[in-house]
PDB file of C-alpha atoms in Angstrom:
ATOM      1  CA  MET A   1     -87.326 151.249-109.906  1.00 60.00           C
ATOM      2  CA  PRO A   2     -87.566 150.297-106.201  1.00 71.00           C
ATOM      3  CA  ARG A   3     -85.034 147.838-104.831  1.00 78.00           C
ATOM      4  CA  GLU A   4     -86.317 144.321-104.189  1.00 88.00           C
ATOM      5  CA  LEU A   5     -86.363 143.520-100.483  1.00 91.00           C
ATOM      6  CA  THR A   6     -84.464 140.569 -99.070  1.00 95.00           C
ATOM      7  CA  ILE A   7     -86.250 137.785 -97.189  1.00 95.00           C
ATOM      8  CA  GLN A   8     -84.977 139.284 -93.934  1.00 96.00           C
ATOM      9  CA  GLU A   9     -86.186 142.783 -94.786  1.00 96.00           C
ATOM     10  CA  THR A  10     -89.613 141.538 -95.862  1.00 97.00           C
ATOM     11  CA  ALA A  11     -90.002 139.478 -92.684  1.00 97.00           C
ATOM     12  CA  GLU A  12     -88.993 142.418 -90.486  1.00 97.00           C
ATOM     13  CA  ARG A  13     -91.224 144.897 -92.282  1.00 96.00           C
ATOM     14  CA  SER A  14     -94.233 142.584 -92.089  1.00 97.00           C
ATOM     15  CA  LEU A  15     -93.816 142.335 -88.305  1.00 97.00           C
ATOM     16  CA  ILE A  16     -94.348 146.044 -87.738  1.00 94.00           C
ATOM     17  CA  LYS A  17     -96.610 146.797 -90.697  1.00 96.00           C
ATOM     18  CA  THR A  18     -98.721 143.924 -92.066  1.00 97.00           C
ATOM     19  CA  TYR A  19     -98.935 142.159 -88.693  1.00 98.00           C
ATOM     20  CA  ARG A  20     -98.525 145.150 -86.436  1.00 98.00           C
ATOM     21  CA  LYS A  21    -101.937 144.680 -84.806  1.00 98.00           C
ATOM     22  CA  SER A  22    -101.699 140.927 -84.281  1.00 98.00           C
ATOM     23  CA  LEU A  23     -97.957 140.492 -83.559  1.00 98.00           C
ATOM     24  CA  TRP A  24     -96.078 143.692 -82.731  1.00 98.00           C
ATOM     25  CA  ASN A  25     -98.749 145.362 -80.573  1.00 98.00           C
ATOM     26  CA  PRO A  26     -99.526 142.350 -78.322  1.00 98.00           C
ATOM     27  CA  PHE A  27     -95.791 141.643 -78.035  1.00 98.00           C
ATOM     28  CA  ILE A  28     -95.145 145.183 -76.811  1.00 97.00           C
ATOM     29  CA  ALA A  29     -98.206 144.970 -74.552  1.00 97.00           C
ATOM     30  CA  ALA A  30     -96.793 141.885 -72.819  1.00 98.00           C
ATOM     31  CA  VAL A  31     -93.307 143.387 -72.456  1.00 97.00           C
ATOM     32  CA  LYS A  32     -94.761 146.498 -70.804  1.00 97.00           C
ATOM     33  CA  ARG A  33     -97.568 144.904 -68.783  1.00 97.00           C
ATOM     34  CA  TYR A  34     -95.400 142.256 -67.158  1.00 97.00           C
ATOM     35  CA  GLU A  35     -92.176 144.340 -67.127  1.00 97.00           C
ATOM     36  CA  LEU A  36     -90.237 141.660 -68.998  1.00 98.00           C
ATOM     37  CA  VAL A  37     -87.339 143.745 -70.332  1.00 97.00           C
ATOM     38  CA  GLU A  38     -85.372 146.230 -68.250  1.00 96.00           C
ATOM     39  CA  PRO A  39     -82.428 148.515 -69.064  1.00 96.00           C
ATOM     40  CA  GLY A  40     -79.130 146.667 -68.816  1.00 96.00           C
ATOM     41  CA  ASP A  41     -80.643 143.213 -69.277  1.00 98.00           C
ATOM     42  CA  ARG A  42     -78.619 140.577 -71.088  1.00 98.00           C
ATOM     43  CA  ILE A  43     -81.241 138.260 -72.555  1.00 98.00           C
ATOM     44  CA  ALA A  44     -80.641 134.853 -74.117  1.00 98.00           C
ATOM     45  CA  VAL A  45     -83.375 134.274 -76.701  1.00 98.00           C
ATOM     46  CA  CYS A  46     -83.748 130.499 -76.863  1.00 96.00           C
ATOM     47  CA  ILE A  47     -84.359 129.188 -80.365  1.00 95.00           C
ATOM     48  CA  SER A  48     -85.679 125.685 -80.962  1.00 92.00           C
ATOM     49  CA  GLY A  49     -85.975 126.218 -84.697  1.00 92.00           C
ATOM     50  CA  GLY A  50     -89.773 126.361 -84.688  1.00 94.00           C
ATOM     51  CA  LYS A  51     -91.994 129.238 -85.778  1.00 96.00           C
ATOM     52  CA  ASP A  52     -92.589 130.551 -82.247  1.00 97.00           C
ATOM     53  CA  SER A  53     -88.961 130.962 -81.227  1.00 96.00           C
ATOM     54  CA  MET A  54     -88.014 132.387 -84.631  1.00 97.00           C
ATOM     55  CA  VAL A  55     -90.694 135.082 -84.546  1.00 98.00           C
ATOM     56  CA  LEU A  56     -89.698 135.818 -80.942  1.00 98.00           C
ATOM     57  CA  ALA A  57     -86.107 136.356 -82.068  1.00 98.00           C
ATOM     58  CA  LYS A  58     -87.198 138.806 -84.772  1.00 98.00           C
ATOM     59  CA  LEU A  59     -89.515 140.701 -82.402  1.00 98.00           C
ATOM     60  CA  MET A  60     -86.752 141.010 -79.815  1.00 98.00           C
ATOM     61  CA  GLN A  61     -84.412 142.361 -82.487  1.00 98.00           C
ATOM     62  CA  GLU A  62     -87.006 144.960 -83.464  1.00 97.00           C
ATOM     63  CA  LEU A  63     -87.531 145.920 -79.830  1.00 97.00           C
ATOM     64  CA  GLN A  64     -83.798 146.346 -79.329  1.00 97.00           C
ATOM     65  CA  ARG A  65     -83.631 148.457 -82.473  1.00 95.00           C
ATOM     66  CA  HIS A  66     -86.446 150.820 -81.465  1.00 92.00           C
ATOM     67  CA  THR A  67     -86.206 151.045 -77.677  1.00 91.00           C
ATOM     68  CA  GLU A  68     -84.653 153.901 -75.736  1.00 86.00           C
ATOM     69  CA  GLN A  69     -83.752 151.526 -72.901  1.00 85.00           C
ATOM     70  CA  PRO A  70     -80.665 149.568 -74.027  1.00 93.00           C
ATOM     71  CA  PHE A  71     -80.349 145.843 -73.452  1.00 97.00           C
ATOM     72  CA  GLU A  72     -78.269 143.054 -74.984  1.00 98.00           C
ATOM     73  CA  LEU A  73     -79.382 139.953 -76.860  1.00 98.00           C
ATOM     74  CA  THR A  74     -77.818 136.546 -77.384  1.00 98.00           C
ATOM     75  CA  PHE A  75     -79.515 133.957 -79.587  1.00 98.00           C
ATOM     76  CA  LEU A  76     -79.038 130.410 -78.282  1.00 97.00           C
ATOM     77  CA  VAL A  77     -79.754 127.234 -80.212  1.00 95.00           C
ATOM     78  CA  MET A  78     -79.453 124.002 -78.261  1.00 92.00           C
ATOM     79  CA  ASP A  79     -79.139 120.871 -80.390  1.00 86.00           C
ATOM     80  CA  PRO A  80     -80.736 118.088 -78.290  1.00 85.00           C
ATOM     81  CA  GLY A  81     -79.858 115.470 -80.890  1.00 82.00           C
ATOM     82  CA  TYR A  82     -81.368 116.671 -84.178  1.00 85.00           C
ATOM     83  CA  ASN A  83     -80.564 114.794 -87.353  1.00 86.00           C
ATOM     84  CA  PRO A  84     -78.239 116.719 -89.727  1.00 89.00           C
ATOM     85  CA  ALA A  85     -81.108 117.895 -91.973  1.00 91.00           C
ATOM     86  CA  ASN A  86     -83.042 119.469 -89.081  1.00 91.00           C
ATOM     87  CA  ARG A  87     -79.958 121.179 -87.700  1.00 92.00           C
ATOM     88  CA  ALA A  88     -79.146 122.511 -91.162  1.00 93.00           C
ATOM     89  CA  LEU A  89     -82.697 123.912 -91.503  1.00 94.00           C
ATOM     90  CA  ILE A  90     -82.344 125.868 -88.249  1.00 94.00           C
ATOM     91  CA  LEU A  91     -79.043 127.401 -89.328  1.00 95.00           C
ATOM     92  CA  GLU A  92     -80.390 128.147 -92.808  1.00 97.00           C
ATOM     93  CA  ASN A  93     -83.421 129.987 -91.415  1.00 97.00           C
ATOM     94  CA  ALA A  94     -81.285 131.899 -88.916  1.00 97.00           C
ATOM     95  CA  GLU A  95     -79.000 133.119 -91.706  1.00 97.00           C
ATOM     96  CA  LYS A  96     -81.953 133.921 -93.955  1.00 97.00           C
ATOM     97  CA  LEU A  97     -83.622 136.014 -91.238  1.00 98.00           C
ATOM     98  CA  GLY A  98     -80.477 137.693 -89.953  1.00 97.00           C
ATOM     99  CA  ILE A  99     -80.379 136.011 -86.524  1.00 98.00           C
ATOM    100  CA  PRO A 100     -76.775 135.507 -85.281  1.00 97.00           C
ATOM    101  CA  VAL A 101     -77.216 132.237 -83.396  1.00 96.00           C
ATOM    102  CA  GLN A 102     -74.830 130.403 -81.112  1.00 96.00           C
ATOM    103  CA  ILE A 103     -75.352 126.644 -81.153  1.00 94.00           C
ATOM    104  CA  PHE A 104     -74.360 124.048 -78.552  1.00 91.00           C
ATOM    105  CA  GLU A 105     -75.074 120.323 -78.128  1.00 85.00           C
ATOM    106  CA  SER A 106     -76.797 118.178 -75.526  1.00 85.00           C
ATOM    107  CA  ASP A 107     -77.928 114.538 -75.299  1.00 76.00           C
ATOM    108  CA  ILE A 108     -81.559 115.192 -74.330  1.00 77.00           C
ATOM    109  CA  PHE A 109     -83.140 113.103 -77.100  1.00 76.00           C
ATOM    110  CA  ASP A 110     -80.979 110.107 -76.152  1.00 67.00           C
ATOM    111  CA  VAL A 111     -82.251 110.351 -72.582  1.00 72.00           C
ATOM    112  CA  THR A 112     -85.945 111.055 -73.172  1.00 67.00           C
ATOM    113  CA  VAL A 113     -86.366 108.409 -75.872  1.00 67.00           C
ATOM    114  CA  GLN A 114     -85.862 105.799 -73.132  1.00 66.00           C
ATOM    115  CA  VAL A 115     -88.624 107.248 -70.938  1.00 67.00           C
ATOM    116  CA  GLU A 116     -92.179 105.983 -71.330  1.00 65.00           C
ATOM    117  CA  LYS A 117     -93.959 108.214 -68.783  1.00 68.00           C
ATOM    118  CA  ASN A 118     -94.147 111.986 -69.422  1.00 66.00           C
ATOM    119  CA  PRO A 119     -91.204 112.172 -71.875  1.00 68.00           C
ATOM    120  CA  CYS A 120     -92.277 115.620 -73.124  1.00 70.00           C
ATOM    121  CA  TYR A 121     -92.287 117.020 -69.585  1.00 71.00           C
ATOM    122  CA  LEU A 122     -88.827 115.600 -68.937  1.00 73.00           C
ATOM    123  CA  CYS A 123     -87.579 116.955 -72.258  1.00 76.00           C
ATOM    124  CA  ALA A 124     -88.882 120.459 -71.460  1.00 78.00           C
ATOM    125  CA  ARG A 125     -87.298 120.449 -67.990  1.00 80.00           C
ATOM    126  CA  MET A 126     -83.950 119.234 -69.299  1.00 82.00           C
ATOM    127  CA  ARG A 127     -83.962 121.778 -72.121  1.00 84.00           C
ATOM    128  CA  ARG A 128     -84.618 124.593 -69.680  1.00 87.00           C
ATOM    129  CA  GLY A 129     -81.786 123.463 -67.414  1.00 88.00           C
ATOM    130  CA  PHE A 130     -79.290 123.341 -70.272  1.00 88.00           C
ATOM    131  CA  LEU A 131     -80.428 126.765 -71.539  1.00 93.00           C
ATOM    132  CA  TYR A 132     -80.204 128.374 -68.099  1.00 95.00           C
ATOM    133  CA  ALA A 133     -76.699 127.002 -67.610  1.00 94.00           C
ATOM    134  CA  LYS A 134     -75.436 128.137 -71.026  1.00 95.00           C
ATOM    135  CA  ALA A 135     -77.058 131.575 -70.733  1.00 97.00           C
ATOM    136  CA  GLN A 136     -75.547 132.099 -67.300  1.00 96.00           C
ATOM    137  CA  GLU A 137     -72.161 130.997 -68.625  1.00 96.00           C
ATOM    138  CA  LEU A 138     -72.448 133.690 -71.310  1.00 96.00           C
ATOM    139  CA  GLY A 139     -73.236 136.384 -68.746  1.00 97.00           C
ATOM    140  CA  CYS A 140     -76.990 136.641 -69.343  1.00 98.00           C
ATOM    141  CA  ASN A 141     -79.482 137.330 -66.569  1.00 98.00           C
ATOM    142  CA  LYS A 142     -82.621 136.218 -68.441  1.00 98.00           C
ATOM    143  CA  ILE A 143     -83.740 133.581 -70.922  1.00 98.00           C
ATOM    144  CA  ALA A 144     -86.646 134.306 -73.277  1.00 98.00           C
ATOM    145  CA  LEU A 145     -88.859 131.430 -74.412  1.00 97.00           C
ATOM    146  CA  GLY A 146     -91.362 131.373 -77.270  1.00 97.00           C
ATOM    147  CA  HIS A 147     -94.490 130.344 -75.360  1.00 96.00           C
ATOM    148  CA  HIS A 148     -97.506 132.300 -76.628  1.00 98.00           C
ATOM    149  CA  PHE A 149    -101.106 133.070 -75.652  1.00 97.00           C
ATOM    150  CA  SER A 150    -102.369 129.751 -77.028  1.00 96.00           C
ATOM    151  CA  ASP A 151     -99.748 127.825 -75.018  1.00 96.00           C
ATOM    152  CA  VAL A 152    -100.893 129.618 -71.867  1.00 97.00           C
ATOM    153  CA  VAL A 153    -104.539 128.657 -72.411  1.00 97.00           C
ATOM    154  CA  GLU A 154    -103.737 125.056 -73.351  1.00 96.00           C
ATOM    155  CA  THR A 155    -101.418 124.630 -70.364  1.00 95.00           C
ATOM    156  CA  THR A 156    -104.155 125.874 -68.029  1.00 96.00           C
ATOM    157  CA  LEU A 157    -106.562 123.248 -69.392  1.00 96.00           C
ATOM    158  CA  LEU A 158    -103.927 120.499 -69.242  1.00 94.00           C
ATOM    159  CA  GLY A 159    -103.339 121.222 -65.577  1.00 93.00           C
ATOM    160  CA  LEU A 160    -107.068 121.153 -64.848  1.00 94.00           C
ATOM    161  CA  PHE A 161    -107.985 118.051 -66.867  1.00 94.00           C
ATOM    162  CA  TYR A 162    -104.897 115.892 -66.411  1.00 91.00           C
ATOM    163  CA  GLY A 163    -102.920 117.399 -63.532  1.00 89.00           C
ATOM    164  CA  ALA A 164    -105.847 117.878 -61.124  1.00 89.00           C
ATOM    165  CA  GLN A 165    -104.701 121.428 -60.410  1.00 89.00           C
ATOM    166  CA  LEU A 166    -105.528 125.009 -61.303  1.00 90.00           C
ATOM    167  CA  GLN A 167    -102.136 126.138 -62.546  1.00 90.00           C
ATOM    168  CA  ALA A 168    -101.151 128.575 -65.287  1.00 93.00           C
ATOM    169  CA  MET A 169     -97.964 129.475 -67.149  1.00 95.00           C
ATOM    170  CA  PRO A 170     -96.567 132.765 -65.733  1.00 96.00           C
ATOM    171  CA  PRO A 171     -95.163 135.512 -68.004  1.00 98.00           C
ATOM    172  CA  LYS A 172     -91.950 135.596 -65.968  1.00 97.00           C
ATOM    173  CA  LEU A 173     -90.381 133.332 -63.396  1.00 96.00           C
ATOM    174  CA  LYS A 174     -87.278 133.587 -61.221  1.00 96.00           C
ATOM    175  CA  SER A 175     -85.139 130.456 -61.328  1.00 95.00           C
ATOM    176  CA  ARG A 176     -84.645 128.552 -58.074  1.00 91.00           C
ATOM    177  CA  ASN A 177     -81.758 126.468 -59.374  1.00 92.00           C
ATOM    178  CA  PHE A 178     -79.849 129.265 -61.106  1.00 95.00           C
ATOM    179  CA  PRO A 179     -79.623 132.289 -58.768  1.00 94.00           C
ATOM    180  CA  GLY A 180     -79.949 135.647 -60.505  1.00 95.00           C
ATOM    181  CA  MET A 181     -81.568 134.120 -63.586  1.00 97.00           C
ATOM    182  CA  GLU A 182     -85.125 134.778 -64.755  1.00 98.00           C
ATOM    183  CA  LEU A 183     -87.322 133.254 -67.447  1.00 98.00           C
ATOM    184  CA  ILE A 184     -89.527 135.572 -69.534  1.00 98.00           C
ATOM    185  CA  ARG A 185     -92.236 134.881 -72.124  1.00 98.00           C
ATOM    186  CA  PRO A 186     -92.573 137.985 -74.369  1.00 98.00           C
ATOM    187  CA  LEU A 187     -95.132 136.277 -76.671  1.00 98.00           C
ATOM    188  CA  TYR A 188     -97.538 135.888 -73.747  1.00 98.00           C
ATOM    189  CA  CYS A 189    -100.277 137.953 -75.434  1.00 98.00           C
ATOM    190  CA  VAL A 190     -99.605 136.795 -79.025  1.00 98.00           C
ATOM    191  CA  HIS A 191    -102.015 134.267 -80.557  1.00 97.00           C
ATOM    192  CA  GLU A 192    -100.577 131.279 -82.406  1.00 96.00           C
ATOM    193  CA  ASP A 193    -102.769 132.003 -85.437  1.00 95.00           C
ATOM    194  CA  ALA A 194    -100.938 135.315 -85.934  1.00 97.00           C
ATOM    195  CA  ILE A 195     -97.559 133.566 -85.890  1.00 97.00           C
ATOM    196  CA  ILE A 196     -98.759 131.038 -88.450  1.00 96.00           C
ATOM    197  CA  ALA A 197    -100.094 133.843 -90.660  1.00 97.00           C
ATOM    198  CA  TRP A 198     -96.740 135.674 -90.520  1.00 98.00           C
ATOM    199  CA  LYS A 199     -94.882 132.458 -91.378  1.00 97.00           C
ATOM    200  CA  ASN A 200     -97.120 131.761 -94.364  1.00 97.00           C
ATOM    201  CA  TYR A 201     -97.029 135.369 -95.563  1.00 97.00           C
ATOM    202  CA  ASN A 202     -93.227 135.200 -95.737  1.00 97.00           C
ATOM    203  CA  ASP A 203     -93.252 131.669 -97.202  1.00 97.00           C
ATOM    204  CA  LEU A 204     -91.050 130.342 -94.406  1.00 96.00           C
ATOM    205  CA  ARG A 205     -90.627 126.712 -93.346  1.00 94.00           C
ATOM    206  CA  PHE A 206     -89.569 126.036 -89.779  1.00 94.00           C
ATOM    207  CA  LEU A 207     -88.647 122.981 -87.757  1.00 88.00           C
ATOM    208  CA  GLN A 208     -91.217 120.989 -85.803  1.00 79.00           C
ATOM    209  CA  CYS A 209     -90.324 119.215 -82.561  1.00 66.00           C
ATOM    210  CA  ALA A 210     -88.459 116.513 -84.565  1.00 59.00           C
ATOM    211  CA  CYS A 211     -88.642 113.813 -81.890  1.00 62.00           C
ATOM    212  CA  ARG A 212     -90.319 110.388 -82.176  1.00 52.00           C
ATOM    213  CA  PHE A 213     -93.415 111.529 -80.271  1.00 56.00           C
ATOM    214  CA  THR A 214     -94.119 114.282 -82.778  1.00 59.00           C
ATOM    215  CA  GLU A 215     -93.627 111.836 -85.616  1.00 52.00           C
ATOM    216  CA  ALA A 216     -96.220 109.518 -84.053  1.00 52.00           C
ATOM    217  CA  ARG A 217     -98.680 112.401 -83.770  1.00 50.00           C
ATOM    218  CA  ASP A 218     -98.206 113.431 -87.396  1.00 50.00           C
ATOM    219  CA  ALA A 219     -98.611 109.821 -88.528  1.00 49.00           C
ATOM    220  CA  SER A 220    -101.901 109.479 -86.661  1.00 45.00           C
ATOM    221  CA  GLY A 221    -103.756 111.479 -89.301  1.00 45.00           C
ATOM    222  CA  ASP A 222    -105.980 113.346 -86.834  1.00 44.00           C
ATOM    223  CA  GLY A 223    -103.407 115.882 -85.639  1.00 43.00           C
ATOM    224  CA  VAL A 224    -103.748 114.549 -82.088  1.00 45.00           C
ATOM    225  CA  GLY A 225    -101.997 111.209 -81.728  1.00 50.00           C
ATOM    226  CA  GLU A 226    -100.817 110.654 -78.159  1.00 58.00           C
ATOM    227  CA  SER A 227    -100.225 114.334 -77.420  1.00 76.00           C
ATOM    228  CA  LYS A 228    -102.497 115.778 -74.742  1.00 85.00           C
ATOM    229  CA  ARG A 229    -101.588 119.298 -75.831  1.00 86.00           C
ATOM    230  CA  GLN A 230    -102.838 118.557 -79.318  1.00 88.00           C
ATOM    231  CA  GLU A 231    -105.969 117.186 -77.719  1.00 92.00           C
ATOM    232  CA  MET A 232    -106.475 120.572 -76.005  1.00 94.00           C
ATOM    233  CA  LYS A 233    -106.038 122.348 -79.337  1.00 93.00           C
ATOM    234  CA  VAL A 234    -108.786 120.239 -80.886  1.00 94.00           C
ATOM    235  CA  LEU A 235    -111.060 120.745 -77.870  1.00 95.00           C
ATOM    236  CA  LEU A 236    -110.635 124.532 -77.973  1.00 96.00           C
ATOM    237  CA  ARG A 237    -111.274 124.519 -81.699  1.00 94.00           C
ATOM    238  CA  GLN A 238    -114.592 122.777 -81.063  1.00 96.00           C
ATOM    239  CA  LEU A 239    -115.576 125.047 -78.156  1.00 96.00           C
ATOM    240  CA  LYS A 240    -114.870 128.167 -80.215  1.00 95.00           C
ATOM    241  CA  LYS A 241    -117.655 127.181 -82.597  1.00 96.00           C
ATOM    242  CA  THR A 242    -120.234 128.028 -79.937  1.00 97.00           C
ATOM    243  CA  ASN A 243    -118.147 130.475 -77.891  1.00 97.00           C
ATOM    244  CA  PRO A 244    -115.638 132.434 -80.017  1.00 95.00           C
ATOM    245  CA  ASN A 245    -114.267 134.128 -76.880  1.00 96.00           C
ATOM    246  CA  ILE A 246    -113.510 130.926 -74.959  1.00 96.00           C
ATOM    247  CA  GLU A 247    -109.718 131.367 -75.074  1.00 96.00           C
ATOM    248  CA  LYS A 248    -109.948 135.002 -74.039  1.00 96.00           C
ATOM    249  CA  SER A 249    -112.162 134.044 -71.092  1.00 96.00           C
ATOM    250  CA  ILE A 250    -109.663 131.430 -69.874  1.00 96.00           C
ATOM    251  CA  PHE A 251    -106.787 133.898 -70.258  1.00 97.00           C
ATOM    252  CA  ARG A 252    -108.641 136.551 -68.270  1.00 96.00           C
ATOM    253  CA  ALA A 253    -109.572 133.993 -65.617  1.00 95.00           C
ATOM    254  CA  ILE A 254    -105.941 133.332 -64.699  1.00 95.00           C
ATOM    255  CA  HIS A 255    -105.522 137.076 -64.136  1.00 95.00           C
ATOM    256  CA  GLY A 256    -108.501 137.273 -61.793  1.00 92.00           C
ATOM    257  CA  VAL A 257    -108.288 134.244 -59.507  1.00 90.00           C
ATOM    258  CA  GLN A 258    -110.633 134.564 -56.533  1.00 88.00           C
ATOM    259  CA  LEU A 259    -108.451 132.766 -54.007  1.00 83.00           C
ATOM    260  CA  ASP A 260    -110.936 133.069 -51.126  1.00 80.00           C
ATOM    261  CA  THR A 261    -113.433 130.898 -53.028  1.00 86.00           C
ATOM    262  CA  PHE A 262    -111.122 127.864 -52.948  1.00 85.00           C
ATOM    263  CA  PRO A 263    -110.963 125.418 -50.021  1.00 84.00           C
ATOM    264  CA  GLY A 264    -107.215 125.054 -50.409  1.00 82.00           C
ATOM    265  CA  PHE A 265    -104.194 126.145 -52.394  1.00 80.00           C
ATOM    266  CA  LYS A 266    -100.469 125.570 -52.806  1.00 80.00           C
ATOM    267  CA  TYR A 267     -97.724 128.140 -52.524  1.00 78.00           C
ATOM    268  CA  ARG A 268     -94.183 127.203 -53.524  1.00 76.00           C
ATOM    269  CA  GLY A 269     -95.008 123.539 -53.202  1.00 75.00           C
ATOM    270  CA  LYS A 270     -96.610 123.763 -49.758  1.00 80.00           C
ATOM    271  CA  ALA A 271    -100.322 123.017 -49.341  1.00 79.00           C
ATOM    272  CA  TYR A 272    -102.632 125.229 -47.301  1.00 78.00           C
ATOM    273  CA  SER A 273    -106.311 125.104 -46.376  1.00 75.00           C
ATOM    274  CA  PHE A 274    -108.516 128.040 -45.369  1.00 65.00           C
ATOM    275  CA  LEU A 275    -110.097 128.449 -41.932  1.00 55.00           C
ATOM    276  CA  ASP A 276    -113.880 128.381 -41.781  1.00 48.00           C
ATOM    277  CA  ASP A 277    -113.837 131.960 -40.524  1.00 47.00           C
ATOM    278  CA  TYR A 278    -111.305 133.177 -43.084  1.00 46.00           C
ATOM    279  CA  ASP A 279    -111.474 136.975 -43.158  1.00 49.00           C
ATOM    280  CA  GLY A 280    -109.574 137.629 -46.385  1.00 50.00           C
ATOM    281  CA  THR A 281    -106.225 138.417 -44.767  1.00 49.00           C
ATOM    282  CA  ALA A 282    -103.803 135.812 -43.413  1.00 46.00           C
ATOM    283  CA  GLY A 283    -106.220 133.257 -42.013  1.00 47.00           C
ATOM    284  CA  PHE A 284    -105.019 129.914 -43.350  1.00 48.00           C
ATOM    285  CA  LEU A 285    -103.521 126.801 -41.839  1.00 50.00           C
ATOM    286  CA  GLN A 286    -101.349 124.039 -43.143  1.00 48.00           C
ATOM    287  CA  PRO A 287    -103.416 120.827 -43.406  1.00 44.00           C
TER     288      PRO A 287
END
């Protein structure tokens, strides 16, 4: 009689078998295409407790197990001010899935709850700063975040509709404030629907954002509330009814920007405008 698999074993097996095409393959494609993991890397996988960061942790473990190019992993959990039940859920899931997390505290929720304008943006920036600092303290040279394909598309639309800019979310980014550190997004080619399917298949329950803004959204009843990102999700859902490839088109668009068709652009915060006789080389002036 075959031995019954543990929750961890079932979750790991489903990543490379049941969801090989929708999770493992696009994960590996992103790692290779954007050169996200290199031999000798010490990578801090940042875990918020949600489905995205948890599946990222498991995929990175599988990659480390099967690769011929050795690298080290550290699994960081930052507690920004979770209530005891939410913190306990993160630790319970980490133990259940065999993820050896290190947890540290911050006061981010106490700070952002007092901010009325762009609290989510501030929260994200503060989280990243704390994670960079802790990862660097532990000797890591990279942090890995759980942003996926759907996040990339939604962020592109948010920038266009509400930020008045054509700006995407890059698969990797060198830190300006923490020299020698780099941010990578190994789920860059993984669709959110695949992550949700894996979670449901393994009957797992993960943490949501757990701040007051998320609670307001959930209480709204329409899944949108005051969140502009949720608004983008609903919009894309509607657009896909008439154009099933809409997300794929947006994703491809950020890989094929025709810069010479724009009257101006920004590079590292500085604005430039093209000359009328721009020849496709270095012909641009600061405005």
